[in-house]
PDB file of C-alpha atoms and ligand atoms in Angstrom:
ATOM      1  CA  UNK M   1     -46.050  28.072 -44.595  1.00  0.00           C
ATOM      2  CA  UNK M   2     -48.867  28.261 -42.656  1.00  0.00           C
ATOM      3  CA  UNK M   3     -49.349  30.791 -39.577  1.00  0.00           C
ATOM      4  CA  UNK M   4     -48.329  28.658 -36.407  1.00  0.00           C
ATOM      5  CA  UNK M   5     -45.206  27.610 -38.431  1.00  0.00           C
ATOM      6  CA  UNK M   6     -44.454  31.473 -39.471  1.00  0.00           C
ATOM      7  CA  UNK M   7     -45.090  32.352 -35.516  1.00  0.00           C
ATOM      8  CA  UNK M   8     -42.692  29.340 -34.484  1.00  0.00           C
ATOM      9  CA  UNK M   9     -40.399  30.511 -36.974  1.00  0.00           C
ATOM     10  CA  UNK M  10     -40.182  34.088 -36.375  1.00  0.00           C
ATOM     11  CA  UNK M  11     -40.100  33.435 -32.038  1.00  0.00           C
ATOM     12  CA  UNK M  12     -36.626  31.421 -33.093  1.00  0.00           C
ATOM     13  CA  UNK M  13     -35.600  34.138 -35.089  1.00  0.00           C
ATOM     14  CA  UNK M  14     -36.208  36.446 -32.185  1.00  0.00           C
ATOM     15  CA  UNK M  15     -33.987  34.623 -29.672  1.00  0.00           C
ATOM     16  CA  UNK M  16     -31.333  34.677 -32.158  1.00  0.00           C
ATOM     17  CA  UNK M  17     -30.955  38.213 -33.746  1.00  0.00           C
ATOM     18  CA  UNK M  18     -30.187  41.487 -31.024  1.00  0.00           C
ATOM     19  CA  UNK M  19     -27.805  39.230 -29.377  1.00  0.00           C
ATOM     20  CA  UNK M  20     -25.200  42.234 -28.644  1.00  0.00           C
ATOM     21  CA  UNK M  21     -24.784  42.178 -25.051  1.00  0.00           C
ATOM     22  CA  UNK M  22     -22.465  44.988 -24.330  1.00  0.00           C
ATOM     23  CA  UNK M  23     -24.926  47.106 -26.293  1.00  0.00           C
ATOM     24  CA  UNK M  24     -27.625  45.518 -23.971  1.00  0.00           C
ATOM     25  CA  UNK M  25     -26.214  46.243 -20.706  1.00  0.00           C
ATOM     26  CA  UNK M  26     -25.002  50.100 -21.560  1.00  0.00           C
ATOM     27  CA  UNK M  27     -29.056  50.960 -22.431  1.00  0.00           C
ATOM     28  CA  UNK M  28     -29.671  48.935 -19.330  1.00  0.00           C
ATOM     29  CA  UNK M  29     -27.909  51.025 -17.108  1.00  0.00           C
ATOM     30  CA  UNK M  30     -29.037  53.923 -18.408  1.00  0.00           C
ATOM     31  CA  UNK M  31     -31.769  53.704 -16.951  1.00  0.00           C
ATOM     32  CA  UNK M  32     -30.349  53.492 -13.597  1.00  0.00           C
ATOM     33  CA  UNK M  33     -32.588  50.894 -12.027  1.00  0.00           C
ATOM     34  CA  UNK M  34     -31.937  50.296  -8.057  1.00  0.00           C
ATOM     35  CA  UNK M  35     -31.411  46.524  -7.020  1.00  0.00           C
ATOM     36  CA  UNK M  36     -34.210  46.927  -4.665  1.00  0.00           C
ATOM     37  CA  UNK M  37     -36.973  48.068  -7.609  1.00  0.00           C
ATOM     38  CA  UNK M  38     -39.664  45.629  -8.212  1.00  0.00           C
ATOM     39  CA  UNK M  39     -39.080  45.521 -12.236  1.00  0.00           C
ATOM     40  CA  UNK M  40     -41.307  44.136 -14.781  1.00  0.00           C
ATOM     41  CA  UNK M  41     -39.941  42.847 -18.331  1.00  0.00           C
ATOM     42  CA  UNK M  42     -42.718  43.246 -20.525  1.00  0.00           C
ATOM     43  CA  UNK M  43     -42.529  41.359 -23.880  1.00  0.00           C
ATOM     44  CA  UNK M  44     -39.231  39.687 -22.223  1.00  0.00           C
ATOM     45  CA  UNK M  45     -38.955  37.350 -24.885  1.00  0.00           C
ATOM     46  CA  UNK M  46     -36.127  34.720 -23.948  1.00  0.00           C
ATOM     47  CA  UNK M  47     -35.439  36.584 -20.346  1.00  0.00           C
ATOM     48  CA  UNK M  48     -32.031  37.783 -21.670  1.00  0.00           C
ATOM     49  CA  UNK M  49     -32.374  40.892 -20.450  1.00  0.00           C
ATOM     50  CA  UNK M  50     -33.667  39.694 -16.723  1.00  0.00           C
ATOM     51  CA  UNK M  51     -30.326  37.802 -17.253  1.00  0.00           C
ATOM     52  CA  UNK M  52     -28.122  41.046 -17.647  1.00  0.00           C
ATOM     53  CA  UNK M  53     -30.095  42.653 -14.883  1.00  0.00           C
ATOM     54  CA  UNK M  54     -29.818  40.119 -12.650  1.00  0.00           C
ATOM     55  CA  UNK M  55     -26.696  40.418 -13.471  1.00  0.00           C
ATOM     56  CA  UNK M  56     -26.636  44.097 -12.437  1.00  0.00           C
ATOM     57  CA  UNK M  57     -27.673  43.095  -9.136  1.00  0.00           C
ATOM     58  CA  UNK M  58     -31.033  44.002 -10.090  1.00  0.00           C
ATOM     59  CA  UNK M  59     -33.126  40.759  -8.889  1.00  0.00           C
ATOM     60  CA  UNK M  60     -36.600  41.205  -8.302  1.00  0.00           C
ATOM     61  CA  UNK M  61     -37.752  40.976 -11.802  1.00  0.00           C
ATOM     62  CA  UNK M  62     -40.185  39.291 -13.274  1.00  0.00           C
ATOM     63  CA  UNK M  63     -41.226  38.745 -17.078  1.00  0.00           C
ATOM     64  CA  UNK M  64     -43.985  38.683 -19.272  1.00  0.00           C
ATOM     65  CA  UNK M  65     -44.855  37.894 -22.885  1.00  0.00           C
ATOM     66  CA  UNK M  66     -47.224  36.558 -25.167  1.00  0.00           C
ATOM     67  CA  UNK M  67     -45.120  33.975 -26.316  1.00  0.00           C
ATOM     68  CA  UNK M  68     -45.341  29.979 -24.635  1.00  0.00           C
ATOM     69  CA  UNK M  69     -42.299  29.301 -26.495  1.00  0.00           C
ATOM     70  CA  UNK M  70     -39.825  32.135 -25.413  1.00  0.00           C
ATOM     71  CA  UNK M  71     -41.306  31.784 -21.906  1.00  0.00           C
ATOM     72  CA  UNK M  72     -39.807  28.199 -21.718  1.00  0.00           C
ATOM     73  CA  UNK M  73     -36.573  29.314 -22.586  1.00  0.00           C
ATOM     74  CA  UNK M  74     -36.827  32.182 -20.547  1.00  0.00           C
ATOM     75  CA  UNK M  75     -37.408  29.876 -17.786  1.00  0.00           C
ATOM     76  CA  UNK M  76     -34.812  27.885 -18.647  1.00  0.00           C
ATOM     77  CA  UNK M  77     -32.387  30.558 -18.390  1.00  0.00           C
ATOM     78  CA  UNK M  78     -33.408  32.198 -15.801  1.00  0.00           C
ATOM     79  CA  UNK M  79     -34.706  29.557 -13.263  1.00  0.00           C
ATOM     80  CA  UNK M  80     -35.418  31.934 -10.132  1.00  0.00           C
ATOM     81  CA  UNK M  81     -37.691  34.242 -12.081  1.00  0.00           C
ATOM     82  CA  UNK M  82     -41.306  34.499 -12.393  1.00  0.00           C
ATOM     83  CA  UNK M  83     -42.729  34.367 -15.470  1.00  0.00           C
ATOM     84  CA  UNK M  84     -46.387  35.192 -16.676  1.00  0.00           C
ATOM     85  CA  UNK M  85     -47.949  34.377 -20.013  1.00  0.00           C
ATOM     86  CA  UNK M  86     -50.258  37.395 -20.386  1.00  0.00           C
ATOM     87  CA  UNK M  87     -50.604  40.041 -23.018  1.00  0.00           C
ATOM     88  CA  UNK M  88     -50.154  43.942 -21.862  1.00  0.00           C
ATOM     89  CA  UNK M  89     -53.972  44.499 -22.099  1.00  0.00           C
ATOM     90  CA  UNK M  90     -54.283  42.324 -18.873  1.00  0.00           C
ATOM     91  CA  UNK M  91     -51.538  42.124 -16.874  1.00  0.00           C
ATOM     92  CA  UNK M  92     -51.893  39.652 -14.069  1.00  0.00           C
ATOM     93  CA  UNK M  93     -50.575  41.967 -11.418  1.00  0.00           C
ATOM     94  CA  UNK M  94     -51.782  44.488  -8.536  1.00  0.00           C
ATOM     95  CA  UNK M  95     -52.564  48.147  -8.596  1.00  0.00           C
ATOM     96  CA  UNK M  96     -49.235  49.316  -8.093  1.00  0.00           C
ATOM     97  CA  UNK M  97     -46.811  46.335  -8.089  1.00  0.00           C
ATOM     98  CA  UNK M  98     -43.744  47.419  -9.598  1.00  0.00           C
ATOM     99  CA  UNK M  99     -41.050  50.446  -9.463  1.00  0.00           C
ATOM    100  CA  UNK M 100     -40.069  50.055 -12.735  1.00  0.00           C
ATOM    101  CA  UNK M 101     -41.405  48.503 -16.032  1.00  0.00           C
ATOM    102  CA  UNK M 102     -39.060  47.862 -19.036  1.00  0.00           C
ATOM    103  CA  UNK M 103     -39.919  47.103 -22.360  1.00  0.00           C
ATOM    104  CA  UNK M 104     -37.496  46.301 -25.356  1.00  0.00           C
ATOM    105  CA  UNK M 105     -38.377  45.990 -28.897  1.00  0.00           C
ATOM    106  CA  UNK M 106     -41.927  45.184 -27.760  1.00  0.00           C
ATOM    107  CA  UNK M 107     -43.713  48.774 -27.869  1.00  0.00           C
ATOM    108  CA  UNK M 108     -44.441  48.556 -31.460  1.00  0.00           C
ATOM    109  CA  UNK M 109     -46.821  45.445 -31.050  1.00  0.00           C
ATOM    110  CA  UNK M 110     -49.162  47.674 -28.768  1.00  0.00           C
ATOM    111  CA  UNK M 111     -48.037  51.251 -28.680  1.00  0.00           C
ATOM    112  CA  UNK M 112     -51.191  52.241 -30.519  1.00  0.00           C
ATOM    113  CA  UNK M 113     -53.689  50.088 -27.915  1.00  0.00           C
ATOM    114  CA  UNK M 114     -54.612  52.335 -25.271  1.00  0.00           C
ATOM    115  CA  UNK M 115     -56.020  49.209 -23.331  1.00  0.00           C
ATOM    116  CA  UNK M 116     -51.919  48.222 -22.885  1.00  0.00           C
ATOM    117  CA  UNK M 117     -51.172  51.898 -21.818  1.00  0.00           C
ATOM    118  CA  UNK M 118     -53.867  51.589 -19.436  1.00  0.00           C
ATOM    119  CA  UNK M 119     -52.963  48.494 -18.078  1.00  0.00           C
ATOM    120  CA  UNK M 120     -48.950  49.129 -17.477  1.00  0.00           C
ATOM    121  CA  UNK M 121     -49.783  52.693 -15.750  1.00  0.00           C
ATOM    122  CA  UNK M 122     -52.164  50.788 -13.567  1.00  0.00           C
ATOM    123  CA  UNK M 123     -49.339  47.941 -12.129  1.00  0.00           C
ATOM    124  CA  UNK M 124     -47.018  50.665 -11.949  1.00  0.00           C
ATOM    125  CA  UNK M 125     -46.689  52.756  -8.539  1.00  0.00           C
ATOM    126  CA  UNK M 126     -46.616  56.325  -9.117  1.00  0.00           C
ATOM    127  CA  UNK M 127     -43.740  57.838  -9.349  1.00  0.00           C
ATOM    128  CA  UNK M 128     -42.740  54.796 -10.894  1.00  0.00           C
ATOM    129  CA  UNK M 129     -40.243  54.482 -14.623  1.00  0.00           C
ATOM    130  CA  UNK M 130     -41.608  53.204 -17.611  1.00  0.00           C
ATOM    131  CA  UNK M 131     -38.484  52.810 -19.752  1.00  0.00           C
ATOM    132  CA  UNK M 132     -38.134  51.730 -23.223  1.00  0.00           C
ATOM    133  CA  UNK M 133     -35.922  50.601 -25.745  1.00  0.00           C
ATOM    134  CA  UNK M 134     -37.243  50.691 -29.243  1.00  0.00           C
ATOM    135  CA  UNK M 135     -36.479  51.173 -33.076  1.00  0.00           C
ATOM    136  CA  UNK M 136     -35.989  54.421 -34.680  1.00  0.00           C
ATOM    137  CA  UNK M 137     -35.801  55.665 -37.838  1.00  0.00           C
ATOM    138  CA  UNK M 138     -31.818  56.430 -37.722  1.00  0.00           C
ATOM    139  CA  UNK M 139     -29.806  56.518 -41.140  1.00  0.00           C
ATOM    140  CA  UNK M 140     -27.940  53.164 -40.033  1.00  0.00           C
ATOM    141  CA  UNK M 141     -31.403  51.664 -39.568  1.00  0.00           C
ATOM    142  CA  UNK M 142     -32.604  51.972 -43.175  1.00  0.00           C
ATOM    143  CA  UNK M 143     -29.187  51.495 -44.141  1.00  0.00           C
ATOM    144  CA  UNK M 144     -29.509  47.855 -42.423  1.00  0.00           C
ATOM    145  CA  UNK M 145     -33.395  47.414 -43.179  1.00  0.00           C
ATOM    146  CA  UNK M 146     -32.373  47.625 -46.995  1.00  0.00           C
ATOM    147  CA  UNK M 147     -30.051  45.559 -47.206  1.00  0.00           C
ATOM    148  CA  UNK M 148     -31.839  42.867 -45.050  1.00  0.00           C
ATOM    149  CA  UNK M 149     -34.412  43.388 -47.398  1.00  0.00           C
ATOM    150  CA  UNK M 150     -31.921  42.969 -50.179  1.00  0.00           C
ATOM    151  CA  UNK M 151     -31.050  39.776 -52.595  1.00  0.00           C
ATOM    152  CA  UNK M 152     -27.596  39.767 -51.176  1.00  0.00           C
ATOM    153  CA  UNK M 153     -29.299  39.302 -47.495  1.00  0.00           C
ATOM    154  CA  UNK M 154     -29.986  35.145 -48.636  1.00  0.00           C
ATOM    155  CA  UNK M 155     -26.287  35.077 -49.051  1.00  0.00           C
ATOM    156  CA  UNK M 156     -25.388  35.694 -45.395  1.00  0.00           C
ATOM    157  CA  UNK M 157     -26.898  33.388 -42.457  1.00  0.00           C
ATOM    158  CA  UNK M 158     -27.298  36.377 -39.672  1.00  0.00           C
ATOM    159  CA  UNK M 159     -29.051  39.002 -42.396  1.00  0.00           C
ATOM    160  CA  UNK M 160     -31.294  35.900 -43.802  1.00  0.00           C
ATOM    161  CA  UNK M 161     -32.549  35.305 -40.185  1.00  0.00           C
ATOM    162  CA  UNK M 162     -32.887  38.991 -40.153  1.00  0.00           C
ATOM    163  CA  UNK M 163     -34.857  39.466 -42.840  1.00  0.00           C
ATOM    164  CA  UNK M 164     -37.463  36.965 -41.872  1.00  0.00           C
ATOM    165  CA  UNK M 165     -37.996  38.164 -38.506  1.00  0.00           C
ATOM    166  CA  UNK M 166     -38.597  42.041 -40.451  1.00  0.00           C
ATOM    167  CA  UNK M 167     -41.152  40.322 -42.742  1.00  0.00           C
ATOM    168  CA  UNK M 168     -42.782  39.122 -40.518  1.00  0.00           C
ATOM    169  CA  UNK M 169     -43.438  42.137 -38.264  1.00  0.00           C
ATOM    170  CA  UNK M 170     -42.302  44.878 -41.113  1.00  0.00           C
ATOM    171  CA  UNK M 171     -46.052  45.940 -40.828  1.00  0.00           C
ATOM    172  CA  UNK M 172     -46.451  46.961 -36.911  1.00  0.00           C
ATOM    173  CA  UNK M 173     -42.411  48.246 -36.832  1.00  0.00           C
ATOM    174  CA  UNK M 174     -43.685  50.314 -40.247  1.00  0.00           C
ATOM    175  CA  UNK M 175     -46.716  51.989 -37.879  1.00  0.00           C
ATOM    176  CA  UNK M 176     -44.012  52.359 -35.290  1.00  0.00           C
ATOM    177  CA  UNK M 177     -41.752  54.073 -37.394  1.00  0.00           C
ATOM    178  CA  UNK M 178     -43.883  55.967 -39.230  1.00  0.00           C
ATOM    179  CA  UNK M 179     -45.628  57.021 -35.344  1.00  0.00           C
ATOM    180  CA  UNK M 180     -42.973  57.227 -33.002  1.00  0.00           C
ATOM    181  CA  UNK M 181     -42.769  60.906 -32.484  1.00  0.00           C
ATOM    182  CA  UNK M 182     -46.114  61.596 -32.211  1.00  0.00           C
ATOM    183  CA  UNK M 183     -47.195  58.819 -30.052  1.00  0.00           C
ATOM    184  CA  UNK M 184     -44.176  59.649 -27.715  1.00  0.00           C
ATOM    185  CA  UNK M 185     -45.645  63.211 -27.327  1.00  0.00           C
ATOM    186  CA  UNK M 186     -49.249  61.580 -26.366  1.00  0.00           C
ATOM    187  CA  UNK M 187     -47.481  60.097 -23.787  1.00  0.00           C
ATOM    188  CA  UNK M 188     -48.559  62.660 -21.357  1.00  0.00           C
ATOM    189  CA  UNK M 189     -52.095  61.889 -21.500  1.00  0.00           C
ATOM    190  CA  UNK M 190     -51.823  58.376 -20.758  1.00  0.00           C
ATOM    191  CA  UNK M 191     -50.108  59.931 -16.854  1.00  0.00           C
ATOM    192  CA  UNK M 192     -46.657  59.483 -17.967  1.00  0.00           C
ATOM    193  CA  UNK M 193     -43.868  62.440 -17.819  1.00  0.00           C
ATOM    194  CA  UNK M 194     -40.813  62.130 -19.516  1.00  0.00           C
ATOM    195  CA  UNK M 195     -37.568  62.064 -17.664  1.00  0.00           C
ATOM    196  CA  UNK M 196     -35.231  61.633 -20.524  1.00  0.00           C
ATOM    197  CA  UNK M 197     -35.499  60.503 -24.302  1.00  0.00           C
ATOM    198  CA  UNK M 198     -32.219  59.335 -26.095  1.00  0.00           C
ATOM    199  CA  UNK M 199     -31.213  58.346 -29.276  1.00  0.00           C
ATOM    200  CA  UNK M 200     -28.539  56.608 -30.760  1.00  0.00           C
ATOM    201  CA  UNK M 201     -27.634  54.828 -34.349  1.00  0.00           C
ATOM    202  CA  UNK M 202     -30.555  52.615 -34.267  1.00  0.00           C
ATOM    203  CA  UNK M 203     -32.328  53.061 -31.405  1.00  0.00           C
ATOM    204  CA  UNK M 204     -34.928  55.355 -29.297  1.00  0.00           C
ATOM    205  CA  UNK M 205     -34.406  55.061 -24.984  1.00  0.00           C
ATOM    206  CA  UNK M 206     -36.903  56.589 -23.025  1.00  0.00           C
ATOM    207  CA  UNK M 207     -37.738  56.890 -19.324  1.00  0.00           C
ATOM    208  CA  UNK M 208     -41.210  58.444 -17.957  1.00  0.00           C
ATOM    209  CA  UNK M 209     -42.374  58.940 -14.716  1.00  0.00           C
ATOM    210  CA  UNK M 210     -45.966  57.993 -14.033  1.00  0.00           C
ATOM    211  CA  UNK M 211     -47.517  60.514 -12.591  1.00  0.00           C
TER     212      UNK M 211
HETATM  213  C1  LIG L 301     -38.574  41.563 -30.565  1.00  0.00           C
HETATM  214  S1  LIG L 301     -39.073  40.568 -29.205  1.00  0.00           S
HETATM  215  C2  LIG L 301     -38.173  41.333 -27.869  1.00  0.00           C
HETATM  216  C3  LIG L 301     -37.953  40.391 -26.719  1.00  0.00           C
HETATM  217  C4  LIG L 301     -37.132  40.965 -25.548  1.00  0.00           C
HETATM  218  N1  LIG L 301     -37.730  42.135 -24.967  1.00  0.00           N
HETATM  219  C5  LIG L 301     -35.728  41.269 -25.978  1.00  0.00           C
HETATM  220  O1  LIG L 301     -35.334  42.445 -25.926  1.00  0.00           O
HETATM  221  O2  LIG L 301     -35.020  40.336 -26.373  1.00  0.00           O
HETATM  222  C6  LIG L 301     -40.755  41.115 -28.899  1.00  0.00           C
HETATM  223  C7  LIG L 301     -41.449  40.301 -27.816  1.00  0.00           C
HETATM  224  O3  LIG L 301     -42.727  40.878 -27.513  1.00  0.00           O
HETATM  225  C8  LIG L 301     -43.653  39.843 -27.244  1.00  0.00           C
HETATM  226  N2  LIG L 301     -44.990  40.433 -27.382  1.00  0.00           N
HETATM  227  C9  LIG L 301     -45.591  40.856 -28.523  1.00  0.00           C
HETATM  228  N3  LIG L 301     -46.806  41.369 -28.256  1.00  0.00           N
HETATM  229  C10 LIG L 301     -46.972  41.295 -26.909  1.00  0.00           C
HETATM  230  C11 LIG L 301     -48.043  41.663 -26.018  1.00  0.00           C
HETATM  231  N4  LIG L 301     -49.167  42.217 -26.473  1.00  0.00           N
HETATM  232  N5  LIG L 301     -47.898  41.433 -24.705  1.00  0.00           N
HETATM  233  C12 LIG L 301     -46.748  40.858 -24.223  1.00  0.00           C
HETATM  234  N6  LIG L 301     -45.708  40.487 -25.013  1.00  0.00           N
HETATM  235  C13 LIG L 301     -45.810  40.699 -26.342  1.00  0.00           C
HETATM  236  C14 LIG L 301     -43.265  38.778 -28.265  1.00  0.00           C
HETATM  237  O4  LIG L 301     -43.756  37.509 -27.955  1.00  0.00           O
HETATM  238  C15 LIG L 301     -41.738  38.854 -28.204  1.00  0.00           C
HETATM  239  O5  LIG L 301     -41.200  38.025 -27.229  1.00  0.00           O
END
């Protein structure tokens, strides 16, 4: 399979796994966002999540990703939103723009690109949240990530979609993994100051302040 057909494959994969919504919405509101924050969804994928928000009665969001594909459904499901096709190392925004960036299961792409960290401190105000949802190295995770990466995984539909989407980023979620806690503590030189950092069975929530 050659790359574009991998990259198709693994963007349909993407819409279709981390579909739990009540999981979705409970880290949402964690991070108490007010319906009048300007809130950008970076690496929003297929806009569910400006979907859950919106239907918080959080509506001035807008979305972002590197991804033509996802951006058309996003658009599709989300017809009053804004949507960019930009990477985080340019983000097509002002100094300042938004109260509140979010960014779920996206991190691990650029985490380790300072021009990205750069970037989404610039576009956000100060005193404004950067909050983020991302893997973590939990018991349940490996538990899951083994048997995805298991012979038994071709057996069952929603573990064989699983497994291809992990293959196919297994290397940059690996640096995550393997970097979390020590990039999360460098945090602080990049103007960010942490607010709160959670964890639960698979997952890592954060919320910084930029200073
Ligand atoms: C695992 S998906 C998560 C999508 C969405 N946040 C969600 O929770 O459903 C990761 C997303 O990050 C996007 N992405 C990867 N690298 C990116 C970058 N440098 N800038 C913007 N988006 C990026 C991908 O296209 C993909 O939509």
């Amino acid at each position: 399979m050659n790359w574009q057909k991998r990259t198709k494959q693994w963007e349909r994969e993407c819409v279709k796994t981390r579909r739990y919504l009540w999981l979705r919405r409970r880290r949402l509101k964690m991070f108490q966002i007010s319906p009048n924050n300007k809130v950008l969804d970076l690496g929003c994928g297929d806009g569910l999540n400006i979907k859950l928000l919106n239907q918080m009665g959080i509506s001035k969001v807008f979305g972002v990703d590197i991804s033509s594909y996802l951006l058309k459904i996003a658009q599709k499901n989300n017809p009053q939103t804004k949507f960019y096709l930009a990477s985080a190392k340019k983000l097509p925004f002002k100094n300042g723009y938004f109260d509140v960036i979010l960014i779920d299961s996206t991190f691990y792409h650029f985490f380790d690109d300072p021009k990205s960290l750069i970037e989404i401190r610039r576009v956000l105000k100060k005193g404004g949240k950067l909050n983020f949802i991302e893997a973590h190295k939990s018991f349940l995770r490996k538990l899951i990530d083994k048997f995805t990466l298991s012979s038994f995984a071709n057996y069952l539909p929603f573990f064989k979609g699983r497994q291809f989407a992990y293959m196919a980023e297994k290397i940059s979620l690996a640096r995550w993994l393997e970097k979390e806690e020590t990039f999360l503590k460098s945090l602080w030189k990049y103007g960010f100051k942490k607010i709160f950092l959670k964890r639960d069975l698979l997952s890592i929530i954060g919320s910084y302040q930029r200073t």
